Amino acid sequence: TGGAGFIGSALIRFLINETSHNVLNVDKLTYAGNLDSLKCIEKNPRYQFRQVDICNDVALTDAFNAFEPNVVMHLAAESHVDRSIDGPAAFIETNIVGTYNLLEVTRRYWAQLPEKSKASFRFHHISTDEVYGDLDNTLDLFTEDTPYDPSSPYSASKASSDHLVRAWHRTFGLPVLITNCSNNYGPYHFPEKLIPLIILNALEGKPLPVYGTGAQIRDWLYVEDHAQGIDLVINKGRIGENYNIGGNNEWANIDIVKTIAKLIEQEFVKNSELSIRFPSAKAAIEQNTESLITYVNDRPGYDRRYAIDETKTNNELGYKPKDSFDTAIAKTVQWYLNNEAWWKSVMDGSYQNWIASQYE
Ligand code: NAD
Ligand code: DAU
């Protein structure tokens, strides 16, 4: 579920390109879902798509019966913290009620499978490190045993869905796995999130909004590494367990923003055509791109630091991120420079309205 979103589309590209799995992508196509992110695999005979809301049990049941999955990977969610502060209802509906509905449809389907298929079936719930809350003023890391302490409507809805998934295992025996990952970044990331927003604002010579002082810390994980991690969990994870997936890569927001500004400047030096395609960025670079940084109001209920202890995931599953941050963030900036058609198409009227209400 959620295969037209940022992480879901990376996962489907990975499953089609690097494995022999057949994939059914079940996605409602909200503002965050975009089938253009799957153009490179959409004609592959091992890939199918159905536009389905996970809250619709009839449509979901129909999809299960037609496709007969042996694994469910659940990524459909409302995922943006700021939107959950602006309007929590959709987060309760999709993240909690939708997950409940998906669990029930899955349970009914799983219960009638032959014993062998029943034993090998897996339900993998993709969740977030935000369920653990905040690591303010400590050097601690989130382990799989850190108590849940969510701060935002988004993280509370994800925590709630994690509890439902665990309960469906304990009570009904559904073979579940849960992963809690840190902040992903990479290609096809919707430009409401920090990294793509900063890249695209810089290319348009617009202010680079930094919440508070920019001292908040996130642990950044390259989305293609995450896709491989999910595949490892499905193949090697122990039923009923949760696994943290992080990047071992903590950055203060302000340093991320400055790094992106520098990378864009370097790309403009390497390629003179960029100054013609993005004249506003060229003007900003002449002034120093960092001068676009604008400090804006903190998020209410703001979590200061997230950081993941990946010992369990590394030791049990042999998980290791492939790319270094330097390489992957440079690839990400280059991807946005080379894929203007993709990001122009998602910056439609509803996107402009969101940006206006959030930042102006
Ligand atoms: P995203 O917002 O980019 O994509 C979400 C996808 O879910 C979209 O394609 C959307 O159309 C679909 N969707 C939303 N509501 C739906 C519904 N009711 N029925 C069917 N489909 C629906 O999200 P993402 O960044 O790809 O995140 C994927 C998952 O990973 C989410 O569960 C999120 O909580 C979790 N997560 C994300 C990050 C991150 O850094 N992006 C980090 C940790 C965990
Ligand atoms: O930690 C995992 C979470 O990472 C996921 O569960 C969420 O789905 C995902 O959206 C992400 O949440 P964040 O709130 O950390 O990501 P975001 O990109 O929105 O913000 C990253 C940091 O940057 C955060 O500290 C807020 C700050 N920020 C964000 C925006 C959009 C700014 O300073 N300026 C901005 O304009």
Short mmCIF file of C-alpha atoms and ligand atoms in Angstrom, two decimals:
data_model
loop_
_atom_site.label_atom_id
_atom_site.label_comp_id
_atom_site.label_asym_id
_atom_site.label_seq_id
_atom_site.Cartn_x
_atom_site.Cartn_y
_atom_site.Cartn_z
CA THR A 1 0.00 0.00 0.00
CA GLY A 2 1.15 3.58 -0.64
CA GLY A 3 3.34 2.58 -3.59
CA ALA A 4 2.79 5.88 -5.39
CA GLY A 5 4.38 7.83 -2.53
CA PHE A 6 8.01 8.67 -1.89
CA ILE A 7 9.21 5.53 -0.08
CA GLY A 8 6.62 3.21 -1.63
CA SER A 9 7.71 4.11 -5.16
CA ALA A 10 11.39 3.57 -4.26
CA LEU A 11 10.44 0.18 -2.81
CA ILE A 12 8.48 -0.83 -5.93
CA ARG A 13 11.32 0.26 -8.25
CA PHE A 14 13.65 -1.87 -6.09
CA LEU A 15 11.32 -4.92 -6.02
CA ILE A 16 10.77 -4.85 -9.78
CA ASN A 17 14.37 -4.07 -10.76
CA GLU A 18 16.27 -6.11 -8.17
CA THR A 19 14.02 -9.06 -7.25
CA SER A 20 11.63 -11.45 -8.99
CA HIS A 21 8.52 -10.47 -6.97
CA ASN A 22 5.18 -9.57 -8.51
CA VAL A 23 3.86 -6.31 -7.08
CA LEU A 24 0.34 -4.95 -6.72
CA ASN A 25 0.44 -1.26 -5.81
CA VAL A 26 -2.67 -0.25 -3.84
CA ASP A 27 -2.83 3.52 -3.50
CA LYS A 28 -5.58 6.12 -3.13
CA LEU A 29 -3.50 8.71 -5.02
CA THR A 30 -3.81 11.57 -2.55
CA TYR A 31 -1.88 14.80 -3.22
CA ALA A 32 1.27 12.83 -2.20
CA GLY A 33 0.73 9.91 -4.56
CA ASN A 34 2.16 10.20 -8.04
CA LEU A 35 2.24 7.44 -10.66
CA ASP A 36 4.90 9.39 -12.58
CA SER A 37 7.34 8.15 -9.92
CA LEU A 38 6.78 4.62 -11.31
CA LYS A 39 7.05 5.40 -15.03
CA CYS A 40 10.30 3.42 -15.37
CA ILE A 41 8.63 0.15 -14.27
CA GLU A 42 4.93 0.69 -15.06
CA LYS A 43 5.01 -1.51 -18.18
CA ASN A 44 6.74 -4.39 -16.44
CA PRO A 45 4.41 -7.46 -16.50
CA ARG A 46 5.23 -8.11 -12.80
CA TYR A 47 3.68 -4.75 -11.80
CA GLN A 48 -0.01 -3.84 -11.37
CA PHE A 49 -1.80 -0.82 -9.91
CA ARG A 50 -5.21 -0.38 -8.27
CA GLN A 51 -6.54 2.96 -7.07
CA VAL A 52 -7.96 1.96 -3.68
CA ASP A 53 -8.48 3.76 -0.37
CA ILE A 54 -7.29 1.50 2.47
CA CYS A 55 -10.39 2.58 4.40
CA ASN A 56 -12.58 0.84 1.77
CA ASP A 57 -12.82 -2.79 2.86
CA VAL A 58 -14.82 -3.98 -0.18
CA ALA A 59 -12.24 -2.64 -2.65
CA LEU A 60 -9.37 -3.95 -0.51
CA THR A 61 -10.93 -7.42 -0.19
CA ASP A 62 -11.39 -7.50 -3.94
CA ALA A 63 -7.71 -6.61 -4.45
CA PHE A 64 -6.61 -9.39 -2.05
CA ASN A 65 -8.77 -11.99 -3.79
CA ALA A 66 -7.58 -10.98 -7.25
CA PHE A 67 -3.86 -10.74 -6.46
CA GLU A 68 -3.48 -13.34 -3.67
CA PRO A 69 -0.47 -11.76 -1.94
CA ASN A 70 1.99 -13.66 0.24
CA VAL A 71 3.34 -10.40 1.72
CA VAL A 72 1.65 -7.10 2.55
CA MET A 73 3.96 -4.10 2.83
CA HIS A 74 1.96 -1.25 4.37
CA LEU A 75 3.24 2.23 3.54
CA ALA A 76 0.00 4.13 2.82
CA ALA A 77 -0.28 7.01 5.26
CA GLU A 78 -0.64 10.71 5.68
CA SER A 79 3.00 11.52 6.34
CA HIS A 80 3.61 15.26 6.79
CA VAL A 81 3.85 16.50 10.40
CA ASP A 82 2.93 20.12 9.54
CA ARG A 83 -0.25 19.00 7.75
CA SER A 84 -1.20 16.94 10.82
CA ILE A 85 -1.03 20.13 12.90
CA ASP A 86 -3.10 22.01 10.32
CA GLY A 87 -5.75 19.26 10.00
CA PRO A 88 -5.41 16.02 12.00
CA ALA A 89 -8.62 14.33 10.72
CA ALA A 90 -7.10 12.73 7.61
CA PHE A 91 -4.28 11.31 9.79
CA ILE A 92 -6.73 9.64 12.15
CA GLU A 93 -8.74 8.32 9.22
CA THR A 94 -5.94 6.86 7.08
CA ASN A 95 -3.23 6.07 9.63
CA ILE A 96 -5.46 4.60 12.34
CA VAL A 97 -8.80 3.60 10.79
CA GLY A 98 -7.16 2.67 7.47
CA THR A 99 -4.56 0.47 9.20
CA TYR A 100 -7.31 -1.19 11.27
CA ASN A 101 -9.29 -1.87 8.09
CA LEU A 102 -6.24 -3.26 6.29
CA LEU A 103 -5.48 -5.51 9.29
CA GLU A 104 -9.02 -6.89 9.30
CA VAL A 105 -9.09 -7.52 5.53
CA THR A 106 -5.65 -9.15 5.78
CA ARG A 107 -6.74 -11.31 8.73
CA ARG A 108 -9.80 -12.61 6.88
CA TYR A 109 -7.70 -13.39 3.80
CA TRP A 110 -4.87 -14.97 5.83
CA ALA A 111 -7.25 -17.12 7.93
CA GLN A 112 -8.50 -19.04 4.88
CA LEU A 113 -5.04 -19.72 3.38
CA PRO A 114 -3.71 -23.31 3.33
CA GLU A 115 -1.45 -23.98 6.36
CA LYS A 116 1.83 -23.70 4.40
CA SER A 117 0.89 -20.33 2.85
CA LYS A 118 -0.45 -19.17 6.19
CA ALA A 119 2.89 -19.91 7.84
CA SER A 120 4.96 -18.05 5.24
CA PHE A 121 2.63 -15.02 4.99
CA ARG A 122 3.95 -11.67 6.32
CA PHE A 123 2.35 -8.30 7.12
CA HIS A 124 5.01 -5.59 7.27
CA HIS A 125 4.00 -2.25 8.77
CA ILE A 126 6.32 0.62 7.88
CA SER A 127 6.41 3.11 10.74
CA THR A 128 8.52 5.96 12.02
CA ASP A 129 11.08 6.82 14.70
CA GLU A 130 8.78 9.73 15.65
CA VAL A 131 6.68 7.33 17.75
CA TYR A 132 9.52 7.39 20.32
CA GLY A 133 9.21 11.17 20.82
CA ASP A 134 12.14 13.41 21.52
CA LEU A 135 15.80 12.92 22.54
CA ASP A 136 16.19 16.47 23.83
CA ASN A 137 19.45 17.20 25.70
CA THR A 138 20.73 13.63 25.69
CA LEU A 139 23.13 11.55 23.67
CA ASP A 140 20.69 8.62 23.81
CA LEU A 141 19.56 6.70 20.76
CA PHE A 142 16.14 5.20 20.03
CA THR A 143 16.27 1.43 20.50
CA GLU A 144 13.42 -0.98 19.78
CA ASP A 145 12.67 -0.89 23.53
CA THR A 146 12.39 2.90 23.87
CA PRO A 147 8.90 3.66 25.27
CA TYR A 148 6.47 5.30 22.85
CA ASP A 149 6.00 9.03 23.53
CA PRO A 150 4.68 10.69 20.37
CA SER A 151 4.37 14.48 20.16
CA SER A 152 2.40 15.41 17.03
CA PRO A 153 -0.97 14.26 15.68
CA TYR A 154 1.04 12.51 12.93
CA SER A 155 3.32 10.58 15.29
CA ALA A 156 0.43 9.78 17.66
CA SER A 157 -1.51 8.32 14.71
CA LYS A 158 1.51 6.22 13.67
CA ALA A 159 2.05 5.05 17.28
CA SER A 160 -1.60 4.07 17.38
CA SER A 161 -1.28 2.07 14.16
CA ASP A 162 1.84 0.29 15.52
CA HIS A 163 -0.15 -0.75 18.60
CA LEU A 164 -2.96 -2.10 16.42
CA VAL A 165 -0.50 -4.13 14.34
CA ARG A 166 1.11 -5.59 17.46
CA ALA A 167 -2.31 -6.41 18.93
CA TRP A 168 -3.37 -8.24 15.74
CA HIS A 169 -0.25 -10.40 16.15
CA ARG A 170 -0.71 -11.08 19.84
CA THR A 171 -4.47 -11.64 19.73
CA PHE A 172 -5.04 -13.18 16.31
CA GLY A 173 -1.59 -14.57 15.49
CA LEU A 174 -1.22 -12.49 12.31
CA PRO A 175 2.47 -12.79 11.30
CA VAL A 176 3.53 -9.15 11.49
CA LEU A 177 6.77 -7.20 11.33
CA ILE A 178 7.17 -3.50 12.17
CA THR A 179 9.97 -1.16 11.14
CA ASN A 180 10.55 2.30 12.60
CA CYS A 181 12.77 4.32 10.32
CA SER A 182 14.30 7.77 10.43
CA ASN A 183 13.98 10.66 7.95
CA ASN A 184 14.30 9.45 4.37
CA TYR A 185 15.67 11.56 1.52
CA GLY A 186 16.33 10.95 -2.17
CA PRO A 187 14.68 11.19 -5.61
CA TYR A 188 10.89 11.65 -6.02
CA HIS A 189 10.51 13.24 -2.54
CA PHE A 190 7.44 15.48 -2.40
CA PRO A 191 8.61 19.10 -2.03
CA GLU A 192 6.74 19.86 1.19
CA LYS A 193 9.50 18.04 3.14
CA LEU A 194 12.71 19.84 4.16
CA ILE A 195 15.29 18.56 1.66
CA PRO A 196 13.32 18.84 -1.61
CA LEU A 197 11.72 22.11 -0.44
CA ILE A 198 15.14 23.66 0.15
CA ILE A 199 16.51 22.42 -3.20
CA LEU A 200 13.55 23.77 -5.19
CA ASN A 201 13.30 27.07 -3.29
CA ALA A 202 17.02 27.63 -3.93
CA LEU A 203 16.53 26.93 -7.65
CA GLU A 204 13.74 29.51 -7.69
CA GLY A 205 15.72 32.05 -5.61
CA LYS A 206 13.04 31.86 -2.85
CA PRO A 207 13.63 32.06 0.93
CA LEU A 208 14.94 28.85 2.53
CA PRO A 209 12.67 28.47 5.60
CA VAL A 210 14.39 27.11 8.71
CA TYR A 211 12.20 26.43 11.75
CA GLY A 212 13.42 28.04 14.99
CA THR A 213 17.21 28.26 15.10
CA GLY A 214 17.76 25.23 12.85
CA ALA A 215 19.43 23.36 15.74
CA GLN A 216 16.99 20.44 15.55
CA ILE A 217 18.63 17.14 14.63
CA ARG A 218 17.40 14.41 12.30
CA ASP A 219 19.03 11.08 11.31
CA TRP A 220 18.91 11.01 7.48
CA LEU A 221 18.44 7.72 5.61
CA TYR A 222 18.79 7.39 1.82
CA VAL A 223 15.49 6.05 0.49
CA GLU A 224 17.15 3.41 -1.72
CA ASP A 225 19.00 2.02 1.32
CA HIS A 226 15.67 1.94 3.14
CA ALA A 227 14.05 -0.05 0.31
CA GLN A 228 16.76 -2.70 0.65
CA GLY A 229 16.29 -2.69 4.42
CA ILE A 230 12.57 -3.39 4.02
CA ASP A 231 13.35 -6.30 1.72
CA LEU A 232 15.79 -7.71 4.31
CA VAL A 233 13.19 -7.45 7.05
CA ILE A 234 10.64 -9.33 4.96
CA ASN A 235 13.14 -12.10 4.21
CA LYS A 236 14.95 -12.38 7.53
CA GLY A 237 12.94 -10.56 10.21
CA ARG A 238 11.48 -12.48 13.12
CA ILE A 239 7.67 -12.47 13.32
CA GLY A 240 6.25 -10.09 15.91
CA GLU A 241 9.46 -8.06 16.15
CA ASN A 242 10.13 -4.40 15.41
CA TYR A 243 13.34 -3.19 13.80
CA ASN A 244 14.75 0.33 13.72
CA ILE A 245 16.23 1.47 10.40
CA GLY A 246 18.33 4.64 10.39
CA GLY A 247 21.12 6.28 8.49
CA ASN A 248 23.60 6.58 11.39
CA ASN A 249 23.76 10.10 10.03
CA GLU A 250 22.71 12.91 12.37
CA TRP A 251 22.55 16.46 11.08
CA ALA A 252 21.26 19.75 12.46
CA ASN A 253 18.71 21.19 10.04
CA ILE A 254 20.73 24.36 9.47
CA ASP A 255 23.75 22.31 8.38
CA ILE A 256 21.62 20.31 5.94
CA VAL A 257 20.33 23.56 4.44
CA LYS A 258 23.86 24.98 4.10
CA THR A 259 25.11 21.73 2.56
CA ILE A 260 22.38 21.83 -0.08
CA ALA A 261 23.13 25.49 -0.85
CA LYS A 262 26.82 24.60 -1.37
CA LEU A 263 26.03 21.58 -3.57
CA ILE A 264 23.78 23.67 -5.81
CA GLU A 265 26.54 26.27 -6.17
CA GLN A 266 29.00 23.52 -7.15
CA GLU A 267 26.59 22.16 -9.78
CA PHE A 268 26.22 25.63 -11.29
CA VAL A 269 30.03 25.95 -11.54
CA LYS A 270 30.25 22.54 -13.28
CA ASN A 271 27.38 23.18 -15.72
CA SER A 272 26.84 26.66 -17.23
CA GLU A 273 23.52 25.61 -18.79
CA LEU A 274 21.98 25.62 -15.28
CA SER A 275 22.34 29.41 -15.07
CA ILE A 276 20.14 29.70 -18.17
CA ARG A 277 17.54 27.20 -16.90
CA PHE A 278 17.42 28.65 -13.38
CA PRO A 279 18.20 32.41 -13.62
CA SER A 280 16.81 33.17 -10.13
CA ALA A 281 19.21 30.64 -8.60
CA LYS A 282 22.08 32.20 -10.53
CA ALA A 283 21.21 35.62 -9.07
CA ALA A 284 21.04 34.09 -5.55
CA ILE A 285 24.37 32.32 -6.02
CA GLU A 286 26.00 35.64 -6.99
CA GLN A 287 24.81 37.00 -3.60
CA ASN A 288 25.70 33.71 -1.80
CA THR A 289 22.86 31.15 -1.68
CA GLU A 290 23.01 31.03 2.13
CA SER A 291 21.67 34.61 2.18
CA LEU A 292 18.29 33.07 1.23
CA ILE A 293 18.09 31.31 4.64
CA THR A 294 15.11 32.69 6.59
CA TYR A 295 14.36 31.69 10.18
CA VAL A 296 10.64 31.12 10.69
CA ASN A 297 8.42 30.08 13.64
CA ASP A 298 9.08 26.72 15.25
CA ARG A 299 6.60 23.89 14.74
CA PRO A 300 4.29 23.60 17.80
CA GLY A 301 5.27 20.55 19.89
CA TYR A 302 8.56 20.43 18.03
CA ASP A 303 10.82 17.37 18.60
CA ARG A 304 14.43 18.48 18.98
CA ARG A 305 16.40 15.36 18.14
CA TYR A 306 15.79 11.93 16.62
CA ALA A 307 18.56 9.33 16.35
CA ILE A 308 18.38 5.60 15.77
CA ASP A 309 20.33 2.77 17.33
CA GLU A 310 20.50 0.18 14.57
CA THR A 311 22.37 -2.51 16.48
CA LYS A 312 19.48 -5.00 16.30
CA THR A 313 18.85 -4.43 12.58
CA ASN A 314 22.56 -4.64 11.76
CA ASN A 315 23.26 -7.71 13.89
CA GLU A 316 20.13 -9.73 13.09
CA LEU A 317 19.61 -8.82 9.46
CA GLY A 318 23.07 -7.72 8.31
CA TYR A 319 21.64 -4.34 7.28
CA LYS A 320 24.19 -1.72 6.15
CA PRO A 321 23.41 1.44 4.15
CA LYS A 322 25.19 1.29 0.77
CA ASP A 323 25.71 4.96 0.05
CA SER A 324 27.56 7.55 2.13
CA PHE A 325 25.62 10.72 2.92
CA ASP A 326 28.00 12.83 0.78
CA THR A 327 27.34 10.68 -2.28
CA ALA A 328 23.61 10.27 -1.76
CA ILE A 329 22.81 13.93 -1.04
CA ALA A 330 24.82 14.96 -4.13
CA LYS A 331 22.88 12.39 -6.21
CA THR A 332 19.64 13.77 -4.76
CA VAL A 333 20.46 17.38 -5.70
CA GLN A 334 21.48 16.23 -9.20
CA TRP A 335 18.23 14.27 -9.55
CA TYR A 336 16.15 17.42 -8.91
CA LEU A 337 18.29 19.38 -11.41
CA ASN A 338 17.67 16.69 -14.03
CA ASN A 339 13.97 16.02 -13.35
CA GLU A 340 12.26 19.37 -13.57
CA ALA A 341 9.21 17.86 -15.34
CA TRP A 342 8.51 15.59 -12.34
CA TRP A 343 8.64 18.32 -9.70
CA LYS A 344 6.89 20.94 -11.84
CA SER A 345 3.96 18.54 -12.26
CA VAL A 346 3.51 18.06 -8.49
CA MET A 347 3.69 21.79 -7.71
CA ASP A 348 0.07 22.33 -8.74
CA GLY A 349 -2.60 24.64 -7.33
CA SER A 350 -3.18 22.63 -4.15
CA TYR A 351 0.58 22.56 -3.51
CA GLN A 352 0.83 26.34 -3.99
CA ASN A 353 -2.09 26.84 -1.58
CA TRP A 354 -0.37 24.67 1.05
CA ILE A 355 2.93 26.55 0.70
CA ALA A 356 1.14 29.91 0.88
CA SER A 357 -0.83 28.99 4.01
CA GLN A 358 2.18 27.38 5.71
CA TYR A 359 4.87 29.98 5.01
CA GLU A 360 3.23 33.29 4.12
P1 NAD B 1 4.13 9.82 1.17
O1 NAD B 1 3.26 10.85 1.80
O2 NAD B 1 5.14 10.25 0.18
O3 NAD B 1 3.22 8.72 0.44
C1 NAD B 1 2.09 8.16 1.04
C2 NAD B 1 1.33 7.39 -0.02
O4 NAD B 1 0.17 6.82 0.60
C3 NAD B 1 0.82 8.24 -1.19
O5 NAD B 1 1.08 7.59 -2.41
C4 NAD B 1 -0.67 8.36 -0.94
O6 NAD B 1 -1.43 8.50 -2.13
C5 NAD B 1 -0.96 7.04 -0.23
N1 NAD B 1 -2.16 7.11 0.61
C6 NAD B 1 -2.46 8.06 1.53
N2 NAD B 1 -3.66 7.80 2.09
C7 NAD B 1 -4.10 6.64 1.53
C8 NAD B 1 -5.25 5.83 1.72
N3 NAD B 1 -6.23 6.19 2.57
N4 NAD B 1 -5.36 4.71 0.99
C9 NAD B 1 -4.41 4.34 0.10
N5 NAD B 1 -3.30 5.08 -0.12
C10 NAD B 1 -3.15 6.20 0.59
O7 NAD B 1 4.77 9.01 2.36
P2 NAD B 1 6.24 8.39 2.46
O8 NAD B 1 7.18 9.46 2.85
O9 NAD B 1 6.50 7.58 1.26
O10 NAD B 1 6.04 7.44 3.73
C11 NAD B 1 5.62 6.09 3.57
C12 NAD B 1 5.44 5.47 4.95
O11 NAD B 1 6.67 5.54 5.66
C13 NAD B 1 4.41 6.19 5.82
O12 NAD B 1 3.74 5.22 6.57
C14 NAD B 1 5.24 7.06 6.74
O13 NAD B 1 4.58 7.27 7.97
C15 NAD B 1 6.47 6.20 6.90
N6 NAD B 1 7.71 6.96 7.17
C16 NAD B 1 8.15 7.94 6.32
C17 NAD B 1 9.37 8.58 6.55
C18 NAD B 1 9.93 9.65 5.64
O14 NAD B 1 10.98 10.21 5.97
N7 NAD B 1 9.32 9.96 4.51
C19 NAD B 1 10.12 8.21 7.68
C20 NAD B 1 9.60 7.26 8.55
C21 NAD B 1 8.42 6.61 8.26
O1 DAU B 2 11.56 10.88 11.44
C1 DAU B 2 10.77 10.28 10.46
C2 DAU B 2 9.79 11.30 9.89
O2 DAU B 2 10.54 12.15 9.02
C3 DAU B 2 8.64 10.65 9.12
O3 DAU B 2 7.88 9.85 9.98
C4 DAU B 2 7.76 11.70 8.45
O4 DAU B 2 6.78 11.08 7.64
C5 DAU B 2 8.65 12.57 7.56
O5 DAU B 2 7.88 13.62 7.00
C6 DAU B 2 9.79 13.16 8.39
O6 DAU B 2 9.27 14.07 9.39
P1 DAU B 2 10.01 15.44 9.75
O7 DAU B 2 9.02 16.33 10.35
O8 DAU B 2 11.26 15.20 10.50
O9 DAU B 2 10.43 15.90 8.24
P2 DAU B 2 10.39 17.32 7.53
O10 DAU B 2 11.11 17.18 6.23
O11 DAU B 2 9.02 17.89 7.49
O12 DAU B 2 11.27 18.21 8.48
C7 DAU B 2 12.62 17.87 8.77
C8 DAU B 2 13.15 18.88 9.76
O13 DAU B 2 13.25 20.16 9.11
C9 DAU B 2 12.24 19.10 10.95
O14 DAU B 2 13.05 19.32 12.09
C10 DAU B 2 11.46 20.36 10.61
C11 DAU B 2 12.45 21.16 9.77
N1 DAU B 2 11.86 21.99 8.71
C12 DAU B 2 10.94 21.43 7.87
C13 DAU B 2 10.37 22.18 6.86
C14 DAU B 2 9.33 21.58 5.95
C15 DAU B 2 12.31 23.29 8.54
O15 DAU B 2 13.20 23.77 9.27
N2 DAU B 2 11.77 24.03 7.53
C16 DAU B 2 10.79 23.54 6.70
O16 DAU B 2 10.30 24.31 5.82
#
